[in-house]
Amino acid sequence: MKLLPEIELASTRPALDARPLEKRVGLIALATDHTSEVDFRRMVASERIGVYVARIPYANPTTPDNLRKMQPSLSAGAALILPDETLDAVCYSCTSASVGIGDAEIEQAIQAAKPNVPVVTPPMAGVRGLNAFGVKQISILTPYTVETSRPMAAYFAAHGFEIESVTCLGFEDDREMARIEPTSLVDLARKATHAQADALFVSCTALRAALAVPGMEEAIGRPVVTSNQASAWNCLRLCGDDTARPQFGRLMTKPLAR
């Protein structure tokens, strides 16, 4: 066998960029999540923006009590995303848990590991998205049970919206929610949108709803804001990316109010 050549140490080192990519978005996903990572890769990631994912423990069913059990894992999850490096935004990708735990509590837990980072939760992104349209009367569609949907309606009411109707599908397992065909959401949106509603919010990061937004908007003739679409939009705008992406709905053409 031929002897290996002597290894030579290069006499010079190449110059280093400040960052491999200009912007960094952290995504904290549930262990069971099939959808958030794929949606963020589709809607957020680019040659300029990197999406970096950590997963935290979660076990079904999606009851309010069970969802709140994720709170202690948030700091550790955030700490695993590019340790000791700054991020431009961090999204905790669970709508119903964000409502149950609270936006402020989630921000505090994530910023314990990533000080001063802007924190995005899907329900708060949904509020910002609906506000971008200037609407007040909304309908809500969720895949959850009645028990888990009730706090969602209360959250949006507390943020100043008049809730015209709430429709839920009765699922308890987020892995099954992810298997709902996006095309079926179009008909569900049509049935779930009240005549007096100015817009529809479709809750749950497990749903592949972002793919169905244009079809839903065409079906109901009004804006549709979904959990992953709104979260992606919010993160893009925090990264200074104002590019219109109408293929993901009207929201993706709107600026983020400062």
PDB file of C-alpha atoms in Angstrom:
ATOM      1  CA  MET A   1       0.000   0.000   0.000  1.00  0.00           C
ATOM      2  CA  LYS A   2       1.288   3.433  -0.936  1.00  0.00           C
ATOM      3  CA  LEU A   3       2.421   5.526   2.005  1.00  0.00           C
ATOM      4  CA  LEU A   4       0.331   8.565   2.827  1.00  0.00           C
ATOM      5  CA  PRO A   5       1.981  11.868   1.956  1.00  0.00           C
ATOM      6  CA  GLU A   6       3.035  14.191   4.731  1.00  0.00           C
ATOM      7  CA  ILE A   7       0.219  16.546   5.647  1.00  0.00           C
ATOM      8  CA  GLU A   8       1.049  20.173   4.994  1.00  0.00           C
ATOM      9  CA  LEU A   9      -0.473  23.027   6.989  1.00  0.00           C
ATOM     10  CA  ALA A  10      -1.457  25.860   4.652  1.00  0.00           C
ATOM     11  CA  SER A  11       0.617  28.962   5.168  1.00  0.00           C
ATOM     12  CA  THR A  12      -2.393  31.265   4.887  1.00  0.00           C
ATOM     13  CA  ARG A  13      -6.011  31.098   6.020  1.00  0.00           C
ATOM     14  CA  PRO A  14      -8.934  32.179   3.822  1.00  0.00           C
ATOM     15  CA  ALA A  15     -10.897  35.282   4.751  1.00  0.00           C
ATOM     16  CA  LEU A  16     -14.094  34.673   6.704  1.00  0.00           C
ATOM     17  CA  ASP A  17     -17.506  36.151   6.021  1.00  0.00           C
ATOM     18  CA  ALA A  18     -19.248  37.756   8.963  1.00  0.00           C
ATOM     19  CA  ARG A  19     -21.951  35.067   8.657  1.00  0.00           C
ATOM     20  CA  PRO A  20     -22.522  32.135   6.282  1.00  0.00           C
ATOM     21  CA  LEU A  21     -25.922  33.728   5.527  1.00  0.00           C
ATOM     22  CA  GLU A  22     -26.896  37.337   6.152  1.00  0.00           C
ATOM     23  CA  LYS A  23     -29.967  36.617   8.322  1.00  0.00           C
ATOM     24  CA  ARG A  24     -30.819  33.864  10.794  1.00  0.00           C
ATOM     25  CA  VAL A  25     -34.267  32.664  11.805  1.00  0.00           C
ATOM     26  CA  GLY A  26     -34.599  30.146  14.612  1.00  0.00           C
ATOM     27  CA  LEU A  27     -37.556  27.766  14.588  1.00  0.00           C
ATOM     28  CA  ILE A  28     -38.594  25.811  17.679  1.00  0.00           C
ATOM     29  CA  ALA A  29     -40.777  22.936  16.500  1.00  0.00           C
ATOM     30  CA  LEU A  30     -42.584  20.157  18.305  1.00  0.00           C
ATOM     31  CA  ALA A  31     -41.064  16.682  18.209  1.00  0.00           C
ATOM     32  CA  THR A  32     -44.197  15.492  16.388  1.00  0.00           C
ATOM     33  CA  ASP A  33     -44.348  18.359  13.846  1.00  0.00           C
ATOM     34  CA  HIS A  34     -44.513  17.375  10.160  1.00  0.00           C
ATOM     35  CA  THR A  35     -45.268  20.802   8.696  1.00  0.00           C
ATOM     36  CA  SER A  36     -43.554  23.858  10.212  1.00  0.00           C
ATOM     37  CA  GLU A  37     -40.039  23.043   9.075  1.00  0.00           C
ATOM     38  CA  VAL A  38     -41.207  22.299   5.535  1.00  0.00           C
ATOM     39  CA  ASP A  39     -43.277  25.501   5.388  1.00  0.00           C
ATOM     40  CA  PHE A  40     -40.413  27.662   6.658  1.00  0.00           C
ATOM     41  CA  ARG A  41     -38.061  26.106   4.133  1.00  0.00           C
ATOM     42  CA  ARG A  42     -40.619  26.916   1.426  1.00  0.00           C
ATOM     43  CA  MET A  43     -41.551  30.429   2.542  1.00  0.00           C
ATOM     44  CA  VAL A  44     -38.598  31.832   4.510  1.00  0.00           C
ATOM     45  CA  ALA A  45     -35.301  30.126   3.668  1.00  0.00           C
ATOM     46  CA  SER A  46     -33.228  31.596   0.848  1.00  0.00           C
ATOM     47  CA  GLU A  47     -29.653  32.349  -0.126  1.00  0.00           C
ATOM     48  CA  ARG A  48     -29.920  35.349   2.209  1.00  0.00           C
ATOM     49  CA  ILE A  49     -31.961  33.906   5.100  1.00  0.00           C
ATOM     50  CA  GLY A  50     -31.127  30.694   6.936  1.00  0.00           C
ATOM     51  CA  VAL A  51     -33.688  28.750   8.978  1.00  0.00           C
ATOM     52  CA  TYR A  52     -32.246  26.826  11.917  1.00  0.00           C
ATOM     53  CA  VAL A  53     -34.467  24.326  13.714  1.00  0.00           C
ATOM     54  CA  ALA A  54     -34.590  22.803  17.189  1.00  0.00           C
ATOM     55  CA  ARG A  55     -37.249  20.333  18.293  1.00  0.00           C
ATOM     56  CA  ILE A  56     -38.619  20.034  21.800  1.00  0.00           C
ATOM     57  CA  PRO A  57     -40.443  17.151  23.491  1.00  0.00           C
ATOM     58  CA  TYR A  58     -44.175  16.867  22.948  1.00  0.00           C
ATOM     59  CA  ALA A  59     -46.683  14.036  23.225  1.00  0.00           C
ATOM     60  CA  ASN A  60     -50.311  14.096  22.146  1.00  0.00           C
ATOM     61  CA  PRO A  61     -53.198  14.700  22.799  1.00  0.00           C
ATOM     62  CA  THR A  62     -53.520  18.431  22.148  1.00  0.00           C
ATOM     63  CA  THR A  63     -55.316  19.365  25.343  1.00  0.00           C
ATOM     64  CA  PRO A  64     -54.663  22.767  26.951  1.00  0.00           C
ATOM     65  CA  ASP A  65     -52.959  21.144  29.954  1.00  0.00           C
ATOM     66  CA  ASN A  66     -50.765  18.949  27.778  1.00  0.00           C
ATOM     67  CA  LEU A  67     -49.743  21.843  25.552  1.00  0.00           C
ATOM     68  CA  ARG A  68     -48.635  23.948  28.509  1.00  0.00           C
ATOM     69  CA  LYS A  69     -46.178  21.212  29.508  1.00  0.00           C
ATOM     70  CA  MET A  70     -43.814  22.391  26.769  1.00  0.00           C
ATOM     71  CA  GLN A  71     -42.999  25.665  28.533  1.00  0.00           C
ATOM     72  CA  PRO A  72     -40.013  24.306  30.540  1.00  0.00           C
ATOM     73  CA  SER A  73     -38.358  23.080  27.306  1.00  0.00           C
ATOM     74  CA  LEU A  74     -38.408  26.413  25.496  1.00  0.00           C
ATOM     75  CA  SER A  75     -35.182  27.864  26.903  1.00  0.00           C
ATOM     76  CA  ALA A  76     -33.245  24.667  26.276  1.00  0.00           C
ATOM     77  CA  GLY A  77     -34.631  24.442  22.747  1.00  0.00           C
ATOM     78  CA  ALA A  78     -33.658  28.017  21.950  1.00  0.00           C
ATOM     79  CA  ALA A  79     -30.178  27.445  23.380  1.00  0.00           C
ATOM     80  CA  LEU A  80     -29.592  24.605  20.901  1.00  0.00           C
ATOM     81  CA  ILE A  81     -30.022  26.912  17.897  1.00  0.00           C
ATOM     82  CA  LEU A  82     -26.536  28.139  16.932  1.00  0.00           C
ATOM     83  CA  PRO A  83     -25.251  28.321  20.522  1.00  0.00           C
ATOM     84  CA  ASP A  84     -23.575  31.608  21.497  1.00  0.00           C
ATOM     85  CA  GLU A  85     -24.595  33.227  18.198  1.00  0.00           C
ATOM     86  CA  THR A  86     -27.253  35.875  17.669  1.00  0.00           C
ATOM     87  CA  LEU A  87     -30.464  35.337  15.708  1.00  0.00           C
ATOM     88  CA  ASP A  88     -32.675  37.829  13.879  1.00  0.00           C
ATOM     89  CA  ALA A  89     -35.909  36.144  14.982  1.00  0.00           C
ATOM     90  CA  VAL A  90     -37.084  33.021  16.789  1.00  0.00           C
ATOM     91  CA  CYS A  91     -40.480  31.444  16.153  1.00  0.00           C
ATOM     92  CA  TYR A  92     -42.063  28.988  18.573  1.00  0.00           C
ATOM     93  CA  SER A  93     -44.188  26.987  16.177  1.00  0.00           C
ATOM     94  CA  CYS A  94     -47.266  25.978  18.126  1.00  0.00           C
ATOM     95  CA  THR A  95     -50.401  28.102  18.009  1.00  0.00           C
ATOM     96  CA  SER A  96     -52.495  26.469  20.709  1.00  0.00           C
ATOM     97  CA  ALA A  97     -49.584  26.124  23.148  1.00  0.00           C
ATOM     98  CA  SER A  98     -48.682  29.767  22.619  1.00  0.00           C
ATOM     99  CA  VAL A  99     -52.208  30.720  23.633  1.00  0.00           C
ATOM    100  CA  GLY A 100     -52.068  28.441  26.665  1.00  0.00           C
ATOM    101  CA  ILE A 101     -48.597  29.466  27.852  1.00  0.00           C
ATOM    102  CA  GLY A 102     -48.828  33.140  26.888  1.00  0.00           C
ATOM    103  CA  ASP A 103     -46.835  35.271  24.459  1.00  0.00           C
ATOM    104  CA  ALA A 104     -44.963  37.135  27.212  1.00  0.00           C
ATOM    105  CA  GLU A 105     -43.990  33.918  28.976  1.00  0.00           C
ATOM    106  CA  ILE A 106     -42.733  32.395  25.728  1.00  0.00           C
ATOM    107  CA  GLU A 107     -40.714  35.496  24.929  1.00  0.00           C
ATOM    108  CA  GLN A 108     -39.159  35.437  28.401  1.00  0.00           C
ATOM    109  CA  ALA A 109     -38.232  31.755  28.134  1.00  0.00           C
ATOM    110  CA  ILE A 110     -36.643  32.116  24.690  1.00  0.00           C
ATOM    111  CA  GLN A 111     -34.820  35.321  25.541  1.00  0.00           C
ATOM    112  CA  ALA A 112     -33.308  33.596  28.575  1.00  0.00           C
ATOM    113  CA  ALA A 113     -31.246  31.655  26.042  1.00  0.00           C
ATOM    114  CA  LYS A 114     -31.176  34.260  23.240  1.00  0.00           C
ATOM    115  CA  PRO A 115     -31.223  37.705  24.881  1.00  0.00           C
ATOM    116  CA  ASN A 116     -33.097  40.462  23.055  1.00  0.00           C
ATOM    117  CA  VAL A 117     -34.047  38.293  20.070  1.00  0.00           C
ATOM    118  CA  PRO A 118     -37.428  39.179  18.519  1.00  0.00           C
ATOM    119  CA  VAL A 119     -39.806  36.325  19.369  1.00  0.00           C
ATOM    120  CA  VAL A 120     -42.686  35.313  17.102  1.00  0.00           C
ATOM    121  CA  THR A 121     -45.607  33.119  18.119  1.00  0.00           C
ATOM    122  CA  PRO A 122     -48.216  31.998  15.579  1.00  0.00           C
ATOM    123  CA  PRO A 123     -51.208  33.608  17.325  1.00  0.00           C
ATOM    124  CA  MET A 124     -49.411  36.946  17.718  1.00  0.00           C
ATOM    125  CA  ALA A 125     -48.284  36.748  14.087  1.00  0.00           C
ATOM    126  CA  GLY A 126     -51.925  36.047  13.259  1.00  0.00           C
ATOM    127  CA  VAL A 127     -53.009  39.181  15.135  1.00  0.00           C
ATOM    128  CA  ARG A 128     -50.396  41.230  13.289  1.00  0.00           C
ATOM    129  CA  GLY A 129     -51.472  39.720   9.988  1.00  0.00           C
ATOM    130  CA  LEU A 130     -55.143  40.486  10.563  1.00  0.00           C
ATOM    131  CA  ASN A 131     -54.223  44.012  11.655  1.00  0.00           C
ATOM    132  CA  ALA A 132     -52.316  44.452   8.396  1.00  0.00           C
ATOM    133  CA  PHE A 133     -55.706  44.172   6.663  1.00  0.00           C
ATOM    134  CA  GLY A 134     -57.419  46.488   9.142  1.00  0.00           C
ATOM    135  CA  VAL A 135     -60.154  43.939   9.876  1.00  0.00           C
ATOM    136  CA  LYS A 136     -62.116  43.599  13.118  1.00  0.00           C
ATOM    137  CA  GLN A 137     -64.746  40.924  12.504  1.00  0.00           C
ATOM    138  CA  ILE A 138     -63.277  37.469  11.940  1.00  0.00           C
ATOM    139  CA  SER A 139     -64.101  33.797  11.721  1.00  0.00           C
ATOM    140  CA  ILE A 140     -61.764  31.145  13.108  1.00  0.00           C
ATOM    141  CA  LEU A 141     -61.173  27.618  11.812  1.00  0.00           C
ATOM    142  CA  THR A 142     -59.187  25.112  13.898  1.00  0.00           C
ATOM    143  CA  PRO A 143     -58.503  21.377  13.671  1.00  0.00           C
ATOM    144  CA  TYR A 144     -58.724  21.074  17.474  1.00  0.00           C
ATOM    145  CA  THR A 145     -61.365  19.922  19.903  1.00  0.00           C
ATOM    146  CA  VAL A 146     -63.883  22.365  21.362  1.00  0.00           C
ATOM    147  CA  GLU A 147     -61.848  22.432  24.607  1.00  0.00           C
ATOM    148  CA  THR A 148     -58.679  23.553  22.810  1.00  0.00           C
ATOM    149  CA  SER A 149     -60.479  25.916  20.417  1.00  0.00           C
ATOM    150  CA  ARG A 150     -62.181  27.908  23.158  1.00  0.00           C
ATOM    151  CA  PRO A 151     -58.960  29.596  24.443  1.00  0.00           C
ATOM    152  CA  MET A 152     -58.029  30.417  20.827  1.00  0.00           C
ATOM    153  CA  ALA A 153     -61.246  32.364  20.342  1.00  0.00           C
ATOM    154  CA  ALA A 154     -60.741  34.118  23.677  1.00  0.00           C
ATOM    155  CA  TYR A 155     -57.188  35.112  22.667  1.00  0.00           C
ATOM    156  CA  PHE A 156     -58.318  36.888  19.498  1.00  0.00           C
ATOM    157  CA  ALA A 157     -61.251  38.502  21.293  1.00  0.00           C
ATOM    158  CA  ALA A 158     -58.810  39.837  23.898  1.00  0.00           C
ATOM    159  CA  HIS A 159     -56.806  41.400  21.073  1.00  0.00           C
ATOM    160  CA  GLY A 160     -59.766  43.434  19.908  1.00  0.00           C
ATOM    161  CA  PHE A 161     -61.435  41.238  17.294  1.00  0.00           C
ATOM    162  CA  GLU A 162     -65.137  40.471  17.101  1.00  0.00           C
ATOM    163  CA  ILE A 163     -65.449  36.714  16.706  1.00  0.00           C
ATOM    164  CA  GLU A 164     -68.320  36.003  14.328  1.00  0.00           C
ATOM    165  CA  SER A 165     -67.888  32.222  14.293  1.00  0.00           C
ATOM    166  CA  VAL A 166     -65.534  29.448  15.421  1.00  0.00           C
ATOM    167  CA  THR A 167     -65.431  26.080  13.673  1.00  0.00           C
ATOM    168  CA  CYS A 168     -63.321  23.144  14.895  1.00  0.00           C
ATOM    169  CA  LEU A 169     -62.694  19.695  13.412  1.00  0.00           C
ATOM    170  CA  GLY A 170     -62.319  17.686  16.622  1.00  0.00           C
ATOM    171  CA  PHE A 171     -58.801  16.267  16.134  1.00  0.00           C
ATOM    172  CA  GLU A 172     -56.630  15.468  19.180  1.00  0.00           C
ATOM    173  CA  ASP A 173     -53.417  14.339  17.441  1.00  0.00           C
ATOM    174  CA  ASP A 174     -51.266  16.863  15.581  1.00  0.00           C
ATOM    175  CA  ARG A 175     -49.861  14.108  13.364  1.00  0.00           C
ATOM    176  CA  GLU A 176     -53.360  13.485  12.026  1.00  0.00           C
ATOM    177  CA  MET A 177     -53.914  17.226  11.605  1.00  0.00           C
ATOM    178  CA  ALA A 178     -50.870  17.253   9.315  1.00  0.00           C
ATOM    179  CA  ARG A 179     -52.509  14.606   7.128  1.00  0.00           C
ATOM    180  CA  ILE A 180     -55.526  16.769   6.267  1.00  0.00           C
ATOM    181  CA  GLU A 181     -55.334  17.447   2.530  1.00  0.00           C
ATOM    182  CA  PRO A 182     -54.729  21.139   1.776  1.00  0.00           C
ATOM    183  CA  THR A 183     -57.383  21.087  -0.945  1.00  0.00           C
ATOM    184  CA  SER A 184     -60.035  20.019   1.569  1.00  0.00           C
ATOM    185  CA  LEU A 185     -59.368  23.192   3.549  1.00  0.00           C
ATOM    186  CA  VAL A 186     -60.834  25.271   0.733  1.00  0.00           C
ATOM    187  CA  ASP A 187     -64.317  23.847   1.242  1.00  0.00           C
ATOM    188  CA  LEU A 188     -63.875  23.952   5.020  1.00  0.00           C
ATOM    189  CA  ALA A 189     -62.949  27.634   4.797  1.00  0.00           C
ATOM    190  CA  ARG A 190     -66.054  28.362   2.757  1.00  0.00           C
ATOM    191  CA  LYS A 191     -68.278  26.671   5.345  1.00  0.00           C
ATOM    192  CA  ALA A 192     -66.459  28.180   8.333  1.00  0.00           C
ATOM    193  CA  THR A 193     -66.501  31.835   7.242  1.00  0.00           C
ATOM    194  CA  HIS A 194     -69.425  33.797   8.640  1.00  0.00           C
ATOM    195  CA  ALA A 195     -71.215  36.199   6.303  1.00  0.00           C
ATOM    196  CA  GLN A 196     -70.307  39.119   8.590  1.00  0.00           C
ATOM    197  CA  ALA A 197     -66.619  38.179   8.932  1.00  0.00           C
ATOM    198  CA  ASP A 198     -64.035  40.380   7.214  1.00  0.00           C
ATOM    199  CA  ALA A 199     -61.349  37.664   7.273  1.00  0.00           C
ATOM    200  CA  LEU A 200     -60.668  34.071   8.288  1.00  0.00           C
ATOM    201  CA  PHE A 201     -57.938  32.896  10.660  1.00  0.00           C
ATOM    202  CA  VAL A 202     -56.935  29.243  10.219  1.00  0.00           C
ATOM    203  CA  SER A 203     -55.141  28.005  13.328  1.00  0.00           C
ATOM    204  CA  CYS A 204     -52.514  25.280  13.839  1.00  0.00           C
ATOM    205  CA  THR A 205     -48.938  24.919  12.645  1.00  0.00           C
ATOM    206  CA  ALA A 206     -49.550  21.242  11.891  1.00  0.00           C
ATOM    207  CA  LEU A 207     -52.038  22.062   9.118  1.00  0.00           C
ATOM    208  CA  ARG A 208     -50.682  22.375   5.582  1.00  0.00           C
ATOM    209  CA  ALA A 209     -52.889  25.420   5.270  1.00  0.00           C
ATOM    210  CA  ALA A 210     -50.265  27.754   3.796  1.00  0.00           C
ATOM    211  CA  LEU A 211     -50.518  25.796   0.541  1.00  0.00           C
ATOM    212  CA  ALA A 212     -54.264  26.359   0.406  1.00  0.00           C
ATOM    213  CA  VAL A 213     -54.431  30.089   1.171  1.00  0.00           C
ATOM    214  CA  PRO A 214     -54.946  31.305  -2.429  1.00  0.00           C
ATOM    215  CA  GLY A 215     -57.741  28.775  -2.945  1.00  0.00           C
ATOM    216  CA  MET A 216     -59.368  29.665   0.375  1.00  0.00           C
ATOM    217  CA  GLU A 217     -59.192  33.386  -0.397  1.00  0.00           C
ATOM    218  CA  GLU A 218     -60.763  32.842  -3.782  1.00  0.00           C
ATOM    219  CA  ALA A 219     -63.504  30.699  -2.238  1.00  0.00           C
ATOM    220  CA  ILE A 220     -64.506  33.203   0.451  1.00  0.00           C
ATOM    221  CA  GLY A 221     -63.557  36.458  -1.291  1.00  0.00           C
ATOM    222  CA  ARG A 222     -61.748  37.716   1.808  1.00  0.00           C
ATOM    223  CA  PRO A 223     -58.250  37.587   3.332  1.00  0.00           C
ATOM    224  CA  VAL A 224     -57.113  34.347   4.939  1.00  0.00           C
ATOM    225  CA  VAL A 225     -54.403  34.317   7.597  1.00  0.00           C
ATOM    226  CA  THR A 226     -52.936  30.991   8.746  1.00  0.00           C
ATOM    227  CA  SER A 227     -50.528  30.093  11.533  1.00  0.00           C
ATOM    228  CA  ASN A 228     -47.486  29.164   9.459  1.00  0.00           C
ATOM    229  CA  GLN A 229     -48.111  31.742   6.746  1.00  0.00           C
ATOM    230  CA  ALA A 230     -48.374  34.544   9.327  1.00  0.00           C
ATOM    231  CA  SER A 231     -45.330  33.326  11.255  1.00  0.00           C
ATOM    232  CA  ALA A 232     -43.259  33.119   8.081  1.00  0.00           C
ATOM    233  CA  TRP A 233     -44.438  36.582   6.999  1.00  0.00           C
ATOM    234  CA  ASN A 234     -43.579  38.034  10.412  1.00  0.00           C
ATOM    235  CA  CYS A 235     -40.093  36.473  10.383  1.00  0.00           C
ATOM    236  CA  LEU A 236     -39.398  37.631   6.825  1.00  0.00           C
ATOM    237  CA  ARG A 237     -40.339  41.203   7.666  1.00  0.00           C
ATOM    238  CA  LEU A 238     -38.157  41.112  10.816  1.00  0.00           C
ATOM    239  CA  CYS A 239     -35.276  40.108   8.535  1.00  0.00           C
ATOM    240  CA  GLY A 240     -35.935  43.127   6.331  1.00  0.00           C
ATOM    241  CA  ASP A 241     -37.360  41.028   3.505  1.00  0.00           C
ATOM    242  CA  ASP A 242     -40.377  42.842   2.059  1.00  0.00           C
ATOM    243  CA  THR A 243     -40.614  40.759  -1.114  1.00  0.00           C
ATOM    244  CA  ALA A 244     -44.212  40.065  -2.142  1.00  0.00           C
ATOM    245  CA  ARG A 245     -45.042  36.347  -2.292  1.00  0.00           C
ATOM    246  CA  PRO A 246     -48.671  36.326  -3.469  1.00  0.00           C
ATOM    247  CA  GLN A 247     -48.525  32.570  -4.098  1.00  0.00           C
ATOM    248  CA  PHE A 248     -48.920  32.250  -0.306  1.00  0.00           C
ATOM    249  CA  GLY A 249     -51.823  34.659  -0.027  1.00  0.00           C
ATOM    250  CA  ARG A 250     -52.570  38.349   0.246  1.00  0.00           C
ATOM    251  CA  LEU A 251     -50.779  38.669   3.593  1.00  0.00           C
ATOM    252  CA  MET A 252     -47.468  37.954   1.909  1.00  0.00           C
ATOM    253  CA  THR A 253     -47.818  41.219  -0.017  1.00  0.00           C
ATOM    254  CA  LYS A 254     -48.310  43.341   3.121  1.00  0.00           C
ATOM    255  CA  PRO A 255     -45.754  45.259   5.210  1.00  0.00           C
ATOM    256  CA  LEU A 256     -45.378  44.601   8.921  1.00  0.00           C
ATOM    257  CA  ALA A 257     -46.620  47.557  10.947  1.00  0.00           C
ATOM    258  CA  ARG A 258     -43.828  48.943  13.125  1.00  0.00           C
TER     259      ARG A 258
END
